[in-house]
XYZ file of C-alpha atoms in Angstrom:
697
model
C 9.932 4.098 44.051
C 11.957 6.786 42.910
C 11.229 10.298 44.148
C 12.650 12.635 42.389
C 10.052 12.247 40.365
C 6.771 14.454 40.184
C 3.607 14.427 38.982
C 1.184 17.874 38.299
C -1.853 18.323 36.688
C -0.711 18.902 33.291
C -2.957 19.346 29.948
C -5.668 16.738 28.469
C -4.145 17.158 24.864
C -1.820 16.636 22.381
C -2.956 12.852 23.269
C 0.661 11.061 24.140
C 4.014 11.874 25.418
C 4.901 15.548 24.595
C 8.101 17.164 25.137
C 7.706 20.898 25.331
C 11.139 22.061 25.967
C 10.750 21.973 30.015
C 8.874 18.187 30.544
C 7.089 16.137 29.671
C 2.795 16.587 29.227
C 1.566 13.065 29.286
C -2.049 12.664 27.873
C -4.167 9.160 27.564
C -7.427 8.414 26.406
C -9.784 5.758 28.385
C -13.398 6.022 28.650
C -13.719 2.922 31.231
C -10.544 3.291 32.619
C -10.775 3.335 36.725
C -7.020 4.513 36.957
C -4.194 5.043 33.842
C -0.260 4.840 35.319
C 3.160 6.219 33.668
C 5.213 3.623 34.367
C 8.872 4.779 34.225
C 12.073 3.173 32.847
C 16.111 3.788 33.463
C 17.773 4.517 30.461
C 18.658 1.573 29.321
C 14.850 0.463 29.569
C 15.166 -2.899 32.043
C 14.389 -0.966 35.476
C 11.488 0.621 36.666
C 12.705 3.558 38.427
C 8.769 5.069 39.128
C 4.681 4.679 38.973
C 3.203 7.459 38.388
C -0.566 8.200 38.064
C -2.163 10.897 35.771
C -3.661 13.004 38.565
C -6.400 14.466 35.977
C -9.333 13.699 33.728
C -11.069 16.019 31.122
C -13.832 13.383 29.863
C -12.380 10.481 29.233
C -8.217 11.610 28.738
C -5.961 11.238 31.248
C -3.243 13.273 31.783
C -0.237 14.919 33.756
C 2.965 16.843 33.571
C 6.330 15.793 35.001
C 9.243 18.847 35.610
C 11.999 18.512 34.023
C 11.744 14.994 32.666
C 14.161 14.738 28.352
C 13.091 12.955 24.843
C 15.310 9.553 25.465
C 13.096 8.717 28.271
C 10.935 5.743 28.231
C 7.698 4.919 29.406
C 4.838 3.002 29.609
C 1.167 2.770 30.298
C -0.859 1.056 33.007
C -4.247 1.072 32.738
C -6.803 -0.095 35.778
C -10.065 -1.057 35.168
C -12.744 -3.839 34.924
C -11.951 -7.291 34.116
C -15.250 -8.964 32.707
C -14.615 -9.693 28.553
C -18.391 -10.506 29.553
C -19.095 -6.769 29.387
C -16.198 -6.318 26.794
C -13.532 -4.802 29.099
C -10.044 -6.170 29.427
C -7.765 -4.261 31.854
C -4.533 -5.844 33.387
C -2.661 -3.656 35.297
C -0.047 -6.229 35.372
C 1.024 -5.575 31.432
C 2.458 -2.702 30.700
C 1.008 -1.199 27.049
C 2.261 0.583 24.514
C 1.349 4.180 23.772
C -1.209 4.174 20.800
C 0.132 8.165 20.475
C 4.147 7.030 20.678
C 6.912 8.362 18.461
C 8.518 5.631 18.441
C 9.371 1.875 20.281
C 13.121 0.545 21.525
C 11.658 -2.767 19.718
C 8.747 -5.290 19.643
C 7.571 -7.331 22.093
C 9.134 -10.487 23.544
C 7.095 -13.549 23.427
C 6.013 -15.100 26.502
C 2.402 -16.137 28.332
C 3.326 -13.409 30.822
C 2.052 -11.315 27.368
C -1.561 -12.628 27.922
C -4.413 -10.688 30.215
C -5.288 -14.820 31.030
C -3.639 -17.768 31.955
C -3.478 -19.254 28.435
C -3.710 -22.606 31.062
C -7.147 -22.794 31.642
C -10.068 -23.414 30.455
C -12.159 -20.971 28.944
C -9.005 -19.043 29.254
C -9.541 -16.004 28.455
C -12.149 -15.388 31.266
C -9.311 -16.062 33.399
C -7.443 -13.286 34.822
C -3.092 -14.096 34.576
C -0.790 -11.582 37.614
C 2.068 -12.124 35.797
C 4.885 -8.502 35.173
C 4.502 -8.926 31.280
C 7.004 -5.914 31.283
C 10.389 -7.078 31.261
C 8.392 -8.539 27.701
C 7.764 -5.105 26.936
C 9.209 -2.860 24.553
C 9.531 0.423 25.744
C 7.592 4.201 24.674
C 10.603 6.544 24.634
C 9.732 10.226 24.689
C 10.970 11.671 21.603
C 11.651 15.719 20.202
C 10.561 14.981 16.532
C 12.185 18.375 15.200
C 14.370 17.903 12.342
C 15.865 20.744 10.557
C 13.606 20.469 7.221
C 15.600 23.815 5.331
C 13.780 23.607 1.834
C 12.151 20.979 1.478
C 9.605 21.266 -0.592
C 6.868 18.373 -1.677
C 6.620 17.343 -5.212
C 2.761 17.164 -4.965
C 2.967 15.215 -8.566
C -0.209 15.744 -10.179
C -2.023 12.244 -10.293
C -1.753 12.236 -14.109
C 1.369 12.668 -14.343
C 1.700 10.096 -11.440
C 3.907 6.742 -11.593
C 4.289 4.615 -8.640
C 6.774 2.058 -7.772
C 5.592 -0.050 -4.263
C 8.529 -1.167 -2.389
C 9.784 -3.082 0.834
C 11.885 -1.019 2.949
C 13.957 -3.852 3.385
C 13.296 -6.355 -0.104
C 13.686 -3.732 -1.789
C 17.798 -3.323 -0.669
C 19.158 -5.709 1.848
C 21.023 -7.276 -1.867
C 21.591 -4.419 -3.107
C 25.618 -3.478 -3.372
C 26.025 -0.649 -2.917
C 22.808 0.034 -1.114
C 24.767 1.826 2.700
C 22.611 0.779 4.697
C 20.405 -1.628 4.019
C 16.741 -3.198 4.984
C 16.730 0.304 6.563
C 14.806 4.308 5.463
C 18.325 5.917 5.390
C 19.189 2.834 3.201
C 15.715 3.018 0.505
C 17.220 6.181 0.171
C 20.698 6.147 -0.498
C 22.920 6.675 -3.213
C 22.517 4.328 -4.687
C 18.725 3.409 -5.330
C 17.597 7.327 -6.118
C 19.537 6.318 -8.904
C 17.768 3.607 -9.121
C 14.181 5.415 -9.594
C 15.191 8.803 -11.205
C 16.923 5.957 -14.056
C 13.467 4.065 -13.697
C 10.790 7.695 -13.891
C 8.906 6.546 -11.276
C 7.280 8.971 -9.035
C 6.404 7.921 -5.792
C 7.344 5.422 -3.559
C 4.624 3.225 -1.967
C 6.066 2.075 1.228
C 4.785 -1.498 3.125
C 3.402 -0.633 6.039
C 5.810 1.176 8.110
C 4.386 1.963 11.158
C 5.225 -0.312 14.404
C 4.364 -3.473 13.732
C 4.072 -7.140 15.192
C 6.115 -10.394 14.894
C 2.782 -12.444 15.615
C 3.495 -15.634 17.610
C 2.143 -18.348 15.565
C 5.466 -17.340 12.522
C 7.486 -16.205 15.676
C 7.184 -20.481 16.898
C 7.935 -20.913 12.899
C 10.192 -19.561 12.939
C 9.136 -17.135 10.697
C 9.046 -13.284 10.954
C 6.307 -10.477 10.191
C 7.550 -9.027 6.770
C 5.137 -7.371 4.967
C 3.622 -5.569 8.750
C -0.610 -5.343 8.620
C -0.365 -5.644 11.555
C 0.221 -2.407 12.929
C 0.523 -2.082 17.002
C 2.157 1.317 16.815
C 0.296 4.272 14.586
C 2.540 7.205 15.447
C 5.946 5.226 15.389
C 8.231 4.153 12.583
C 9.369 0.450 12.811
C 12.065 -0.584 14.984
C 13.260 -2.687 12.880
C 14.079 0.036 9.585
C 15.771 2.160 11.776
C 19.790 1.872 11.085
C 20.479 4.073 14.503
C 17.027 4.814 16.713
C 16.605 7.754 16.318
C 13.350 8.783 14.103
C 15.440 11.228 11.767
C 16.298 8.731 9.580
C 11.996 8.648 8.146
C 12.042 12.322 8.219
C 16.225 11.850 6.284
C 14.577 9.325 3.315
C 11.589 11.470 3.238
C 13.967 14.315 2.344
C 16.090 12.934 -0.048
C 13.328 11.461 -1.821
C 12.163 14.538 -2.100
C 15.394 16.355 -3.406
C 14.743 13.687 -6.134
C 10.961 14.430 -6.788
C 9.690 11.976 -5.464
C 6.622 11.571 -3.762
C 6.576 9.184 -0.187
C 3.853 6.765 0.405
C 2.811 5.048 3.475
C 0.364 2.193 3.624
C -1.336 2.479 6.879
C -3.684 -0.152 8.412
C -6.099 1.938 10.536
C -8.663 -1.533 10.314
C -7.657 -3.679 12.720
C -4.770 -4.433 15.207
C -1.975 -6.858 15.858
C -3.530 -8.013 19.423
C -6.000 -9.906 17.407
C -8.649 -12.474 18.385
C -9.862 -12.847 22.126
C -7.358 -14.809 22.493
C -4.477 -12.209 21.762
C -2.056 -10.840 23.449
C -2.440 -7.640 25.923
C -0.189 -4.947 24.115
C -2.431 -1.730 24.149
C -5.159 -0.789 22.490
C -6.587 -3.918 24.425
C -5.463 -2.997 28.146
C -6.401 0.607 27.686
C -10.036 0.293 26.064
C -11.112 -2.660 25.158
C -14.389 -2.454 24.114
C -13.315 1.653 23.000
C -10.727 0.615 20.580
C -12.525 -2.152 18.979
C -15.823 -3.577 17.006
C -17.500 -6.489 19.138
C -20.948 -8.550 18.780
C -23.393 -8.271 20.079
C -21.519 -10.372 23.229
C -18.995 -8.319 24.358
C -16.665 -10.840 25.199
C -15.733 -11.935 21.307
C -14.431 -9.603 17.959
C -16.049 -8.733 14.565
C -13.910 -9.366 12.766
C -14.335 -7.730 9.065
C -10.507 -7.660 8.514
C -10.270 -11.217 9.225
C -7.587 -11.204 11.578
C -9.556 -11.884 14.410
C -10.465 -7.851 15.520
C -11.218 -4.720 13.691
C -10.744 -1.165 14.538
C -13.557 0.554 16.179
C -13.748 3.755 13.202
C -17.749 5.177 15.190
C -15.287 6.137 17.984
C -14.648 9.704 18.147
C -11.446 9.448 20.180
C -10.574 6.034 18.005
C -11.958 7.807 14.955
C -9.721 10.933 16.596
C -6.625 8.632 16.847
C -6.774 8.497 12.889
C -7.121 10.922 11.688
C -3.760 12.475 14.378
C -1.631 10.068 13.228
C -2.431 10.382 9.638
C -1.998 14.346 10.082
C 1.303 13.847 12.240
C 2.854 11.371 9.098
C 2.299 14.803 6.505
C 2.644 17.301 9.009
C 5.817 16.609 11.212
C 6.822 13.540 8.673
C 6.393 15.990 5.617
C 5.157 12.036 4.017
C 3.518 12.854 0.834
C -0.143 10.673 1.493
C -1.260 7.376 2.388
C -2.317 3.390 0.916
C -5.489 2.445 2.930
C -5.241 -1.531 3.579
C -8.767 -3.113 4.003
C -10.555 0.700 3.959
C -13.354 -0.543 3.353
C -13.301 -1.756 6.814
C -13.073 2.063 8.182
C -16.019 2.692 5.705
C -19.179 0.954 7.952
C -21.257 2.395 9.997
C -21.647 0.577 13.403
C -23.584 -2.720 12.434
C -23.980 -1.802 8.810
C -22.787 -2.220 6.296
C -20.034 0.181 3.937
C -20.751 4.345 3.743
C -19.642 6.210 1.421
C -20.651 8.584 3.778
C -19.416 6.582 6.857
C -17.827 9.765 9.702
C -14.313 8.348 8.505
C -14.567 9.781 5.374
C -16.838 13.098 6.058
C -12.997 13.901 8.968
C -11.134 12.633 5.880
C -12.904 14.660 3.148
C -12.843 18.261 5.397
C -9.363 18.623 7.049
C -7.166 20.898 5.323
C -4.767 18.811 5.690
C -5.041 15.641 4.250
C -6.706 16.850 1.293
C -4.052 18.447 0.154
C -2.048 15.023 -0.502
C -2.972 11.501 -2.267
C -5.482 9.072 -1.113
C -5.259 5.738 -2.575
C -8.108 2.667 -1.453
C -7.564 -0.941 -1.106
C -11.299 -1.549 -1.736
C -12.140 -4.564 -0.168
C -12.309 -6.786 2.795
C -14.286 -9.832 4.028
C -17.313 -8.181 6.424
C -21.081 -8.409 4.292
C -20.237 -6.522 0.767
C -16.275 -5.942 1.485
C -16.298 -5.291 -2.408
C -16.398 -1.693 -3.078
C -14.184 -1.336 -6.268
C -15.796 2.718 -7.719
C -17.533 3.582 -4.598
C -15.280 5.840 -2.631
C -15.520 9.917 -2.398
C -13.218 11.442 -3.664
C -10.425 12.184 -3.373
C -9.967 8.900 -2.912
C -7.692 6.557 -5.522
C -8.601 3.327 -5.308
C -5.923 0.324 -5.688
C -7.448 -1.558 -9.625
C -7.579 -5.841 -8.713
C -10.103 -6.042 -11.807
C -7.257 -4.415 -14.213
C -4.986 -6.397 -13.004
C -6.822 -9.357 -13.192
C -8.205 -8.660 -17.065
C -4.878 -7.576 -18.290
C -3.196 -11.215 -17.450
C -6.196 -13.222 -18.894
C -6.951 -10.827 -21.896
C -2.995 -11.442 -23.177
C -3.221 -15.678 -21.555
C -5.367 -15.170 -24.392
C -8.562 -16.555 -22.188
C -11.918 -15.880 -25.151
C -13.881 -13.148 -24.401
C -11.570 -10.841 -22.665
C -11.197 -8.456 -25.540
C -13.942 -5.767 -24.312
C -12.880 -5.448 -19.919
C -9.289 -4.446 -21.435
C -10.631 -1.660 -23.796
C -12.505 -0.627 -20.660
C -9.372 -0.981 -18.568
C -7.172 0.773 -20.966
C -10.037 3.445 -21.201
C -9.964 3.752 -16.881
C -12.245 1.552 -16.486
C -14.844 4.366 -16.745
C -17.644 1.234 -16.078
C -16.424 2.294 -12.143
C -14.756 5.620 -11.640
C -17.290 7.270 -14.416
C -18.965 9.367 -11.528
C -19.266 11.824 -8.718
C -16.676 14.418 -10.401
C -14.443 11.554 -10.011
C -11.311 11.892 -12.550
C -9.841 8.815 -14.664
C -6.770 9.181 -12.486
C -8.580 7.202 -9.292
C -7.848 3.732 -10.969
C -5.031 2.786 -9.440
C -3.417 -0.128 -12.002
C -1.684 -2.223 -11.522
C -0.060 -5.785 -12.940
C 1.063 -7.081 -9.678
C 1.412 -6.151 -5.539
C 3.452 -6.780 -2.955
C -0.121 -9.321 -1.855
C 0.322 -11.971 -5.018
C 2.848 -13.674 -7.890
C 5.199 -10.871 -9.150
C 5.528 -10.267 -12.769
C 8.158 -13.031 -13.407
C 5.840 -15.891 -11.445
C 2.808 -14.586 -13.675
C 4.422 -15.923 -16.644
C 6.789 -19.039 -14.955
C 4.280 -20.522 -12.562
C 0.119 -22.478 -13.216
C -0.452 -22.307 -9.357
C 1.318 -21.130 -5.810
C 4.250 -23.141 -4.516
C 3.324 -21.951 -0.483
C 4.897 -24.271 1.406
C 7.720 -22.307 2.475
C 4.571 -21.201 4.692
C 3.983 -23.829 6.543
C 0.533 -23.845 5.890
C -0.059 -26.695 3.567
C -0.320 -24.578 0.748
C -4.355 -23.571 2.081
C -3.206 -19.811 1.778
C -2.351 -17.547 -0.623
C -4.897 -17.307 -3.395
C -5.717 -20.221 -6.166
C -6.630 -18.638 -9.333
C -3.553 -16.818 -10.119
C -4.419 -15.769 -14.677
C -1.191 -17.126 -14.137
C 0.130 -18.979 -17.289
C 3.883 -20.824 -16.931
C 3.992 -20.639 -20.654
C 5.200 -24.169 -20.850
C 6.881 -25.724 -18.356
C 6.428 -24.931 -13.999
C 8.749 -22.159 -12.771
C 12.526 -22.183 -13.653
C 13.922 -22.800 -17.194
C 16.945 -23.593 -19.717
C 14.447 -23.420 -22.819
C 14.849 -20.887 -24.693
C 12.387 -20.616 -26.339
C 10.035 -20.294 -23.440
C 12.437 -17.892 -22.082
C 11.385 -15.941 -24.650
C 8.255 -16.504 -24.692
C 8.093 -15.234 -21.036
C 10.042 -11.949 -21.419
C 7.422 -10.908 -24.462
C 5.078 -11.553 -21.996
C 6.319 -9.112 -19.460
C 6.992 -6.571 -21.756
C 2.699 -6.935 -23.351
C 1.555 -7.032 -20.030
C 4.026 -3.479 -19.015
C 3.417 -2.226 -22.152
C -0.238 -1.950 -21.045
C 0.530 -0.715 -18.412
C 2.202 1.454 -18.940
C -0.273 3.018 -21.922
C -3.741 2.609 -19.918
C -5.647 5.791 -18.532
C -5.620 5.445 -14.430
C -2.433 5.461 -12.875
C -0.083 3.538 -12.570
C 1.905 0.531 -9.930
C 4.589 -1.296 -10.908
C 5.709 -3.219 -7.883
C 9.048 -3.263 -6.862
C 11.297 -6.111 -8.645
C 9.085 -6.403 -11.590
C 11.831 -4.169 -13.864
C 14.393 -6.338 -12.424
C 12.335 -9.850 -13.296
C 12.641 -10.691 -9.687
C 11.181 -13.846 -8.911
C 9.990 -15.281 -5.501
C 9.737 -19.101 -6.851
C 6.520 -18.502 -7.277
C 5.168 -17.268 -3.721
C 2.173 -15.674 -3.975
C 1.235 -15.070 -0.039
C 5.343 -14.666 1.078
C 3.745 -12.832 3.679
C 6.118 -13.748 6.530
C 10.138 -15.292 4.034
C 11.604 -12.264 5.072
C 14.582 -14.439 3.316
C 15.409 -14.834 -0.121
C 12.369 -15.826 -1.256
C 10.936 -12.157 -0.462
C 14.550 -10.035 -0.904
C 15.166 -8.283 -4.738
C 17.761 -9.680 -6.035
C 19.610 -7.208 -7.958
C 22.500 -9.732 -9.218
C 19.897 -11.466 -11.873
C 19.010 -7.840 -12.600
C 16.806 -8.933 -16.381
C 18.539 -5.300 -18.124
C 16.862 -5.292 -20.722
C 13.329 -5.875 -19.379
C 14.210 -2.887 -17.127
C 15.512 -0.881 -20.282
C 12.183 -1.656 -21.489
C 10.693 -0.464 -18.297
C 12.758 2.216 -18.689
C 11.359 3.454 -22.410
C 7.970 2.627 -21.590
C 7.358 5.121 -19.278
C 9.758 7.259 -21.205
C 7.255 6.706 -23.748
C 4.234 7.549 -21.473
C 5.811 10.512 -19.770
C 6.563 12.324 -23.492
C 2.427 12.460 -24.469
C 0.411 13.669 -22.469
C -2.549 11.696 -24.489
C -1.344 8.672 -22.236
C -2.628 10.600 -19.040
C -5.346 12.898 -19.569
C -7.554 13.440 -16.027
C -10.791 13.330 -17.765
C -12.095 9.862 -19.325
C -12.256 9.433 -22.932
C -15.152 8.300 -25.130
C -16.700 7.244 -28.225
C -18.578 9.816 -28.325
C -19.046 13.936 -28.662
C -17.613 15.719 -25.674
C -20.071 17.645 -23.841
C -16.138 20.301 -23.248
C -16.369 20.416 -27.495
C -17.845 18.085 -29.270
C -14.968 16.594 -30.271
C -14.741 11.749 -30.559
C -11.663 11.177 -28.798
C -11.328 7.689 -29.086
C -12.210 5.025 -32.000
C -12.125 1.469 -31.471
C -11.653 -0.006 -34.793
C -10.999 -3.779 -36.178
C -7.839 -4.559 -37.985
C -9.471 -3.230 -41.502
C -9.946 -0.369 -39.637
C -13.613 -0.230 -39.442
C -15.334 1.298 -36.434
C -16.040 -2.186 -34.376
C -19.621 -2.937 -34.152
C -22.108 -4.565 -31.262
C -21.666 -8.175 -33.394
C -17.062 -7.384 -32.706
C -17.479 -7.136 -28.987
C -19.724 -9.053 -28.558
C -17.244 -12.940 -30.339
C -15.370 -13.998 -27.691
C -12.710 -14.561 -29.824
C -11.846 -11.616 -30.194
C -8.034 -10.749 -29.321
C -6.819 -7.830 -31.152
C -7.972 -5.365 -30.042
C -7.205 -1.353 -31.739
C -7.657 1.998 -30.824
C -7.174 5.544 -31.922
C -7.129 8.210 -29.365
C -6.844 11.476 -29.940
C -6.092 14.656 -27.570
C -9.867 16.954 -26.821
C -9.202 20.060 -28.940
C -7.634 18.340 -32.124
C -4.762 20.828 -31.305
C -1.095 19.155 -31.050
C -0.530 18.613 -26.703
C 3.490 19.066 -27.246
C 5.477 20.251 -29.640
C 3.456 21.218 -32.284
C 3.336 17.576 -33.780
C 1.554 15.158 -31.583
C -2.517 14.339 -32.594
C -3.634 11.375 -32.163
C -2.210 7.700 -30.632
C -2.493 4.570 -32.717
C -2.343 1.206 -30.012
C -2.893 -1.969 -30.859
C -3.377 -4.900 -28.713
C -2.819 -8.062 -29.912
C -2.722 -11.760 -27.736
C -3.234 -13.450 -31.104
C -2.360 -14.222 -34.782
C -0.058 -12.066 -36.809
C -1.906 -9.489 -38.457
C -2.307 -7.440 -41.304
C -3.390 -3.945 -40.299
C -5.034 -1.065 -41.890
C -3.854 2.270 -39.661
C -6.244 5.053 -39.512
C -6.539 8.209 -42.284
C -4.729 11.226 -41.408
C -4.331 14.639 -41.976
C -2.733 16.202 -44.426
C 1.119 16.542 -44.499
C -0.017 14.302 -41.192
C 1.874 10.624 -41.034
C 1.731 7.616 -38.694
C 5.294 6.672 -37.471
C 5.773 3.372 -35.689
C 7.259 4.343 -32.169
C 6.527 1.071 -29.993
C 6.908 -3.031 -31.136
C 7.094 -4.839 -27.850
C 8.220 -7.589 -30.669
C 11.442 -5.392 -31.263
C 12.063 -4.055 -28.022
C 15.543 -2.797 -28.946
C 14.541 -1.358 -31.968
C 14.984 2.154 -33.143
C 11.269 4.786 -32.771
C 10.096 5.930 -35.803
C 9.768 4.095 -38.809
C 7.873 5.522 -40.622
C 4.423 2.870 -41.982
C 2.634 3.372 -45.302
C -1.778 2.400 -45.371
C -1.371 -1.042 -43.412
C 1.342 -2.186 -41.167
C 1.878 -5.948 -40.567
C 1.157 -6.903 -36.481
C 2.904 -9.272 -35.485
C 1.027 -12.208 -33.541
C 1.189 -11.809 -29.150
C 1.711 -8.077 -28.729
C 1.558 -4.843 -28.742
C 2.255 -1.643 -30.929
C 1.222 1.844 -30.916
C 1.671 4.427 -33.611
C 2.520 7.899 -32.959
C 0.892 10.941 -35.923
C 3.855 12.733 -36.817
C 4.298 16.380 -39.429
C 5.893 14.826 -42.504
C 8.958 16.064 -42.995
């Protein structure tokens, strides 16, 4: 070993490898380790040039300082301790480990049996002990100085009521775009061509699928596939290496700065509920080898893992140091990388307490709610996991917003004309008050979506009756079985003009419904372009043409329609209110603001709502005070959602000097808005129409 490195005591905080201008402080948490070693590597990362024990331990934090060490130094960890799987301990110093606080990784593990802490060819394999060195197959951690010249970077801080989220995959969005430099990278995501697309479309926030360093699962690699989505995190502080064009974390910061300049927020899909190490048969890459019994929730027989996530393990958020790691990670991405919020994968898992179920007062939520940094950014929960009582839509505490899968399913079923779906759509149009109107939560708590990365694209919702996941190699057993989709006559691609016309119409109806609903809309990147995944509703492993957005096949007509619907939403604040609308007097001003009407103009009765054949919803939205909202003109909007046959619609009466104008008709997407209306109008079949009041000239 090289004698040129000397380790002194250092400090127990901050955790990780921290450059202070003169050297690097290392601090690593492990409650059950007996010895912690830092391994230093040559500049090219190939040769292990030093092993140095962390000399001090304060509580459960091992620490030491190496003077003269600089950013760019490659390193890893080795932890000594008991190898007693039957007691929950899996220490193995022959395995090079990733520092959980590493700010950059050089790449991904290369699959080899040496990555396992046990001898894979043995009976009761995970109880055995493997002595092969895993270092040749492991990526290196890299010491980084994350300082960045932000200039006058200003976070957009877009209010939730004005937010339109755009869920995107870093590579999939940019890979085939002809105008993008460095496609497939963070820099490509913020290229001039992409900024132009975002701003013309009108979205206000890009939500990135996992961009923290993640694992390529062995079973996928063995099948010639890859972990495309990224829901197998290995480094909660490190950007995903494949998205770095030149291997610099500043590329992520540059992306954020450029998006901020365009007024667009950056949200991150983060996975703190599990890691990529899997169950007891998984590799020893980081957390398992550093302190298995602390980082993971274990069964009463601690050889085995609690699996509320369906991935083999569950992160032990009950442990204060594990919770600290999550909080440190979130603050790092906000304060150092300047992101504007997070979407939490399987967030119900983070709210599980001990061996019990979900608790909205769990330590994770309490830590978030008291944090002066994190309460200033957007927080979005995926409100379910696969554990007992895991579906918790509407149960999360403020300030969390939540993905609303009931919005997705109800809108799809209504436009498929399923019987009895109209009352559900009425609730979705008004912010899903049944789920969210409590505890002072705003209507914007409902993140409304038609589609997401997990499931069909919007084009596939109207093109396929069933999933086509053959390329995944799982015999069609993966992915949702019920998608509430309809191919409108032919499964998949067709040249039939009538079917193509019907599909285009249904897409317009669904997009219009999304953008006319109270709540926070989210659009899946590519839906505005008519992107298809060829019927694959679980493309998590498809880093190829199935998942990449094909810009050469963009549906320009639907793109234009989506742009105009976003602009319409922005122009009419009545569609994006913070307070819930109700068909009753409001305590705030004593005025009604929501009216449900029959096609003949009369108020809806209980029997009307109970009719399973109801397929035409007519709703009038008024301002809270009865005064104009903008431009001294608008006081009301009347919207019709007709999944049935053509009907004659009676418009509500308006005050003297006002009139209704027809602004949106999904059957005539190219027609100029603003047509004057009489007392009644002929409402087309299978269509959305919107009328706005204006002062008569």
